[in-house]
Amino acid sequence: MSNLWKTIVRFTSWIFLVFGVMFFPFVEFLGAQETPPQAVRIGVLAKRGPQRALEKWEPTAKYLNERISNYSFSILPLSYDQIYSAVEKEDVEFILANSSFYVGLEMLYGASRILTLKNIHFGKGYKVYGGVIFTRADRKDIRYYSDLKGKTFMTLDEQAFASWPAVWFELKEHGVDPYTDFTSLKFRSPMDAVVLAVRDGEVDAGSIRTDLLERMAMEGSIRLEDFHVLGIKEHKEDIELVPLLHSTPSYPEWPLAKTKNTPDVLAEKVANALLQMTPDSEAAKAARITGWTIPLNYQPVHEVLKKLRIGPYKDYGKVSPMEIVRQYWPWFLGIIVILSSFLTAYLMKINQRLQLAVVDQKNEITMRKKAEKEQRESEENIRLLLESTVEGIYGLDLDGNCTFANPSCAKILGYDEANQLMGKNMHDLIHHTRNDGTPYPMEECKIYQAFREGKTTSVDDEVFWRADGTSFPAEYWSHPMWKDGKTIGTVVTFVDITGRKKAEEELNALNVELIDKNEELEQLIYVASHDLRSPLVNVQGFTTEIGELAKELGLVLSKKEISPKVINKIAPILEKELPHSLNRVLLNVEKMDALLNGLLRLSRVGRAELNIIELDMSKLVSNIIEANKHQIQDKEAEVETGNLPSCFGDESQIDQVFSNLLDNALKYLNPERKGFIKISGERKGEEAVYCVEDNGIGIHEDHHNIVFELFHRLDPKKSEGEGLGLTIISRILNKHGGKVWVESKQDGGSKFFVSLPTIKSLKRRE
Ligand code: ADP
C-alpha cells in the first residue's frame, strides 16, 4: 500500500474516531452499529525466528487488547533485514527491537521509545543487558582478548547489538580488530547455535547477549562449566549485571518505541497498560520478562554505534562537501577568484591566439585564393598554348594510354576532336608500323623509352599513322614527366615533316648534282690547265725561236749590202721592237703558265684522295719550321710554337696548309720591325683550333673575305705570289670538315685560325 493510501486510511479512521467520540451518545441512542476496532501492529525483532517471537509476544498483544478497547493489537515478527523497511513504510505502529536498531530508527525515522523491558533471570528483572565473549573452558590459550587474534570467531548477527556491536566495541577498546585480527568471523542464528558451535570446537570463541548461557544451562542444553567467559573481571562493578556472565558494560535493554505517526494518546495508553504488567501475568511469563519500566537512556548505545561507524552513524565523521564549503568558503572564494583570473587570462590568451589564427587563416585563404587564381591563369595559359601551338602534343601514362591531347594533335592525326584520343593506347593507334611496313613492337618504341629510361628521346625518321590509315613522316620528342622522383608518364610533341623531308630530298638531289658539276668543273680545270700548257709551251718555244730568227736576220742584214734606207727601217724592228714584243709574249706566256700551274694544283687538291690519320701537330709544325729555317733566318724573324693538340687529317695536305700560312706570315712581315711569329693551338670540344699569328703588315677588315678568293692578291707589286695559297688552304680545310678564318688589322699583324676535327668521322663540306 502506498504511503498516500495509508495516510488517507489513517486520516479517515481518525475522522471516524473523532466523530465516534462526539456522536457516541447519539449513536448508542440511535442504536447504530459498533465501530470495528482499529488494528495496531507491534513489530518485533524475531532474533530466534518468527515462531518463537509470536510465542513470546502474542500474549502481550492479547494483554493490551484486554486493556485497551477499540484497538486490535497484533504481533508482526520481523527479521533483522525487515526492521528498517517496516518502520519506513509504516507497516507498524510500535516496534520492539534491540537497542542499536532503536537508535537507528530514532535517528532515521523519528521513532521514540516509550518503555524499556525488564528481562527476567532467576526471578529477577534486568532492564540492562550486554555481550558475552566466551570460549570453551579447556581453551587455556584463550584467556585475554588479545588471545583471540588469529582465532576463529562466531556471533549471531552484525545487527544484534549485545552480541556483536557491543562486543566489537569492547574488543576494539582492547586493541583487537575482529575484522582484521580474526582468522575468520562467522555469523549464525539462532543464538543457541553460536553457543553450540563454540562448545563443539567448530570455532575458537564466540559472542552472545547476556543471560543466554545461563538460560541454556537451565534448559539443560549445555553445562556452564564447559565455558569460559572473557573480560568478566573488567566489568564486575557493573552493579546491574553482576549476577550475569558478561564481558561488556551494561546497555539498556530493548525499548518499545512508537513510530513517528502513531498518536501519543495511543502510545500513552499502551505505556500505561504495559507499566502495570506484573511478573506473574501470562504476558510477562511468555516474554520472559518481569515487566516494563520507563524508557532508559540509550546514549551509550549511540556512542558505541558512533565509534564503530555503523547503523545510522555509517557516514559519521565523514565531512560532506557542503560542510567543507561552509567551513572554508573564504578560501574557496579566494581560489575561485584566483582561478577565474587565471581562467580569464588564459581565455584572453586563447582569444588572442584565436584572433591570430583567424588572421593567419584569412591570410592563408587569401594566399590560397591567389594561388588558385594563378593556377587557373596558368592552366588557362597552358590550355591556350596547347590549343594555339601547331605542334601536336599528347600525354601518356605509364601504360601508354593517352591522358591529354591538344587540338593540333587531333588535327594532324586526322581526328575530329582531341577527346577521341583520350584513354587510347597511342602506340597501337598511331605508331604500330614502321616506314617499311614492318610491325613496330611497343617494347622497341622510342616514345616509351622516355619513361622507361627517364630521358628525353628525339626521332625524325619514323612515321605516324592517321585515322584514315595513311602515314606521314614525323619528327617527335618524348619528354618524361616526373613526380616525387618517379616518372609518371611522358609528354610527346610532334610535327608532320612531310614538307621538310621533301625539301631534304630535293636538297640531296641538288647536292648530288652539285657534286657532279664540281667534279666536272675540277675535271675541266684539270684538263684545261693541263692541256693548255702544251700549246703554251709551244708558243713559248716558237716565240724563243722567232727571237733567235730575228737575231739571225739582223746578222744577215749586216753582212749584205742593203740600202741604208731599208736598214734604217728594218734595224729598229729587228733590234728593238721585235725583241721587246717577243719578250712581252714570253712574259705573258710565263704568267699564263703560272696561272695554269696554280689551277692544276687547285684541281689536284680537289681530286686528291684523303688519307685521314691522327696527326701529331707539334711534330708536323716543327718540321715545317725546320724546312723554312733559311727563309726565317733571312727575314731575321722569331718563330715560337708550343704543344699543339693532335687532330685528324691528311698529312700532306695539312702540311701544305701550315707551310702556306708560315710562308705568308714570313712574306708579309713589316720590314721596319723585327718579325715575330707564333703558332699555337687548343682543343675545343670535338675540334682543335690552331692559330698562326704574326706582327706583319696586317689586312684591312674590308679584305678579310676576299683574301681567300682565287688569285686574289692585295698588293701584287710588293711581293711574289699567285694569290692561290689561301684558296687552296680553304679548299683543303673544307674537304677535312674544318675551317679557316682571319682576324687582322691594317699594319696590326694577322691571326690566321684553322679548325680541324679531333675525331675521325669527318664530314666533307663540298
Ligand atoms: P699569295 O700568293 O699572294 O700570298 P695568298 O692566297 O696566299 O696568295 O694570299 C692572298 C693575299 O692575302 C696576299 O696577296 C696578301 O695580300 C694577303 N695575305 C696573305 N697572308 C698575309 C699575311 N700573313 N699578312 C698580310 N697579308 C697577307
mmCIF file of N, CA, C and O and ligand atoms in Angstrom, residues 664-665 667-668 694 697-699 707 712-715 721-726 750 752, ligand 1:
data_model
loop_
_atom_site.group_PDB
_atom_site.id
_atom_site.type_symbol
_atom_site.label_atom_id
_atom_site.label_comp_id
_atom_site.label_asym_id
_atom_site.label_seq_id
_atom_site.Cartn_x
_atom_site.Cartn_y
_atom_site.Cartn_z
ATOM 1 N N ASN A 664 103.236 32.772 -95.777
ATOM 2 C CA ASN A 664 102.592 34.090 -95.844
ATOM 3 C C ASN A 664 103.021 34.977 -94.691
ATOM 4 O O ASN A 664 103.260 36.180 -94.865
ATOM 5 N N ALA A 665 103.051 34.371 -93.467
ATOM 6 C CA ALA A 665 103.423 35.158 -92.282
ATOM 7 C C ALA A 665 104.805 35.766 -92.455
ATOM 8 O O ALA A 665 105.029 36.943 -92.112
ATOM 9 N N LYS A 667 106.294 36.177 -95.416
ATOM 10 C CA LYS A 667 106.282 37.028 -96.595
ATOM 11 C C LYS A 667 105.734 38.418 -96.284
ATOM 12 O O LYS A 667 106.216 39.415 -96.810
ATOM 13 N N TYR A 668 104.719 38.471 -95.412
ATOM 14 C CA TYR A 668 104.057 39.762 -95.186
ATOM 15 C C TYR A 668 104.442 40.413 -93.847
ATOM 16 O O TYR A 668 103.657 41.120 -93.244
ATOM 17 N N ASP A 694 101.123 36.626 -86.698
ATOM 18 C CA ASP A 694 102.359 37.375 -86.995
ATOM 19 C C ASP A 694 102.153 38.844 -86.644
ATOM 20 O O ASP A 694 101.021 39.260 -86.356
ATOM 21 N N ILE A 697 102.256 43.132 -91.740
ATOM 22 C CA ILE A 697 101.579 44.321 -92.273
ATOM 23 C C ILE A 697 100.072 44.298 -92.053
ATOM 24 O O ILE A 697 99.390 45.317 -92.129
ATOM 25 N N GLY A 698 99.529 43.106 -91.798
ATOM 26 C CA GLY A 698 98.099 43.013 -91.489
ATOM 27 C C GLY A 698 97.225 43.141 -92.726
ATOM 28 O O GLY A 698 97.710 43.437 -93.833
ATOM 29 N N ILE A 699 95.949 42.937 -92.548
ATOM 30 C CA ILE A 699 94.988 43.004 -93.663
ATOM 31 C C ILE A 699 93.831 43.879 -93.201
ATOM 32 O O ILE A 699 93.297 43.693 -92.088
ATOM 33 N N VAL A 707 90.561 37.704 -99.417
ATOM 34 C CA VAL A 707 91.907 37.107 -99.500
ATOM 35 C C VAL A 707 91.835 35.604 -99.755
ATOM 36 O O VAL A 707 92.803 35.001 -100.200
ATOM 37 N N HIS A 712 93.437 36.055 -105.717
ATOM 38 C CA HIS A 712 93.305 37.398 -105.175
ATOM 39 C C HIS A 712 94.537 37.778 -104.370
ATOM 40 O O HIS A 712 94.887 37.118 -103.412
ATOM 41 N N ARG A 713 95.129 38.897 -104.747
ATOM 42 C CA ARG A 713 96.320 39.384 -104.029
ATOM 43 C C ARG A 713 96.067 40.838 -103.697
ATOM 44 O O ARG A 713 95.574 41.607 -104.514
ATOM 45 N N LEU A 714 96.415 41.250 -102.540
ATOM 46 C CA LEU A 714 96.100 42.621 -102.144
ATOM 47 C C LEU A 714 97.059 43.634 -102.783
ATOM 48 O O LEU A 714 96.650 44.676 -103.259
ATOM 49 N N ASP A 715 98.309 43.272 -102.763
ATOM 50 C CA ASP A 715 99.289 44.230 -103.333
ATOM 51 C C ASP A 715 100.330 43.448 -104.138
ATOM 52 O O ASP A 715 101.434 43.169 -103.653
ATOM 53 N N GLY A 721 103.867 36.020 -105.699
ATOM 54 C CA GLY A 721 102.797 35.100 -105.305
ATOM 55 C C GLY A 721 101.751 35.038 -106.378
ATOM 56 O O GLY A 721 101.743 35.862 -107.307
ATOM 57 N N GLU A 722 100.830 34.023 -106.176
ATOM 58 C CA GLU A 722 99.819 33.852 -107.208
ATOM 59 C C GLU A 722 98.422 34.150 -106.706
ATOM 60 O O GLU A 722 97.452 34.068 -107.446
ATOM 61 N N GLY A 723 98.346 34.452 -105.500
ATOM 62 C CA GLY A 723 97.007 34.686 -104.914
ATOM 63 C C GLY A 723 96.193 33.406 -104.868
ATOM 64 O O GLY A 723 94.969 33.418 -104.971
ATOM 65 N N LEU A 724 96.900 32.279 -104.581
ATOM 66 C CA LEU A 724 96.227 30.976 -104.633
ATOM 67 C C LEU A 724 96.341 30.217 -103.307
ATOM 68 O O LEU A 724 95.533 29.333 -103.015
ATOM 69 N N GLY A 725 97.383 30.637 -102.535
ATOM 70 C CA GLY A 725 97.664 29.892 -101.292
ATOM 71 C C GLY A 725 96.453 29.764 -100.369
ATOM 72 O O GLY A 725 96.079 28.663 -99.965
ATOM 73 N N LEU A 726 95.810 30.886 -100.034
ATOM 74 C CA LEU A 726 94.685 30.847 -99.085
ATOM 75 C C LEU A 726 93.481 30.123 -99.684
ATOM 76 O O LEU A 726 92.708 29.480 -98.959
ATOM 77 N N SER A 750 98.497 39.759 -88.173
ATOM 78 C CA SER A 750 97.353 38.912 -88.570
ATOM 79 C C SER A 750 97.327 37.639 -87.739
ATOM 80 O O SER A 750 98.359 37.162 -87.279
ATOM 81 N N PHE A 752 95.737 33.945 -88.350
ATOM 82 C CA PHE A 752 95.000 33.009 -89.198
ATOM 83 C C PHE A 752 94.623 31.789 -88.354
ATOM 84 O O PHE A 752 95.496 31.141 -87.765
HETATM 85 P P1 ADP B 1 99.877 34.958 -102.317
HETATM 86 O O1 ADP B 1 100.479 34.017 -103.136
HETATM 87 O O2 ADP B 1 99.682 36.316 -102.892
HETATM 88 O O3 ADP B 1 100.443 35.037 -100.976
HETATM 89 P P2 ADP B 1 97.661 34.053 -100.946
HETATM 90 O O4 ADP B 1 96.393 33.480 -101.374
HETATM 91 O O5 ADP B 1 98.498 33.252 -100.042
HETATM 92 O O6 ADP B 1 98.439 34.474 -102.172
HETATM 93 O O7 ADP B 1 97.319 35.392 -100.245
HETATM 94 C C1 ADP B 1 96.414 36.272 -100.766
HETATM 95 C C2 ADP B 1 96.708 37.657 -100.263
HETATM 96 O O8 ADP B 1 96.439 37.797 -98.932
HETATM 97 C C3 ADP B 1 98.125 38.063 -100.375
HETATM 98 O O9 ADP B 1 98.426 38.575 -101.630
HETATM 99 C C4 ADP B 1 98.288 39.098 -99.304
HETATM 100 O O10 ADP B 1 97.930 40.344 -99.777
HETATM 101 C C5 ADP B 1 97.310 38.666 -98.276
HETATM 102 N N1 ADP B 1 97.979 37.957 -97.200
HETATM 103 C C6 ADP B 1 98.091 36.639 -97.047
HETATM 104 N N2 ADP B 1 98.702 36.335 -95.894
HETATM 105 C C7 ADP B 1 99.003 37.501 -95.281
HETATM 106 C C8 ADP B 1 99.656 37.852 -94.075
HETATM 107 N N3 ADP B 1 100.144 36.966 -93.206
HETATM 108 N N4 ADP B 1 99.782 39.179 -93.744
HETATM 109 C C9 ADP B 1 99.293 40.119 -94.615
HETATM 110 N N5 ADP B 1 98.676 39.826 -95.784
HETATM 111 C C10 ADP B 1 98.535 38.531 -96.130
#
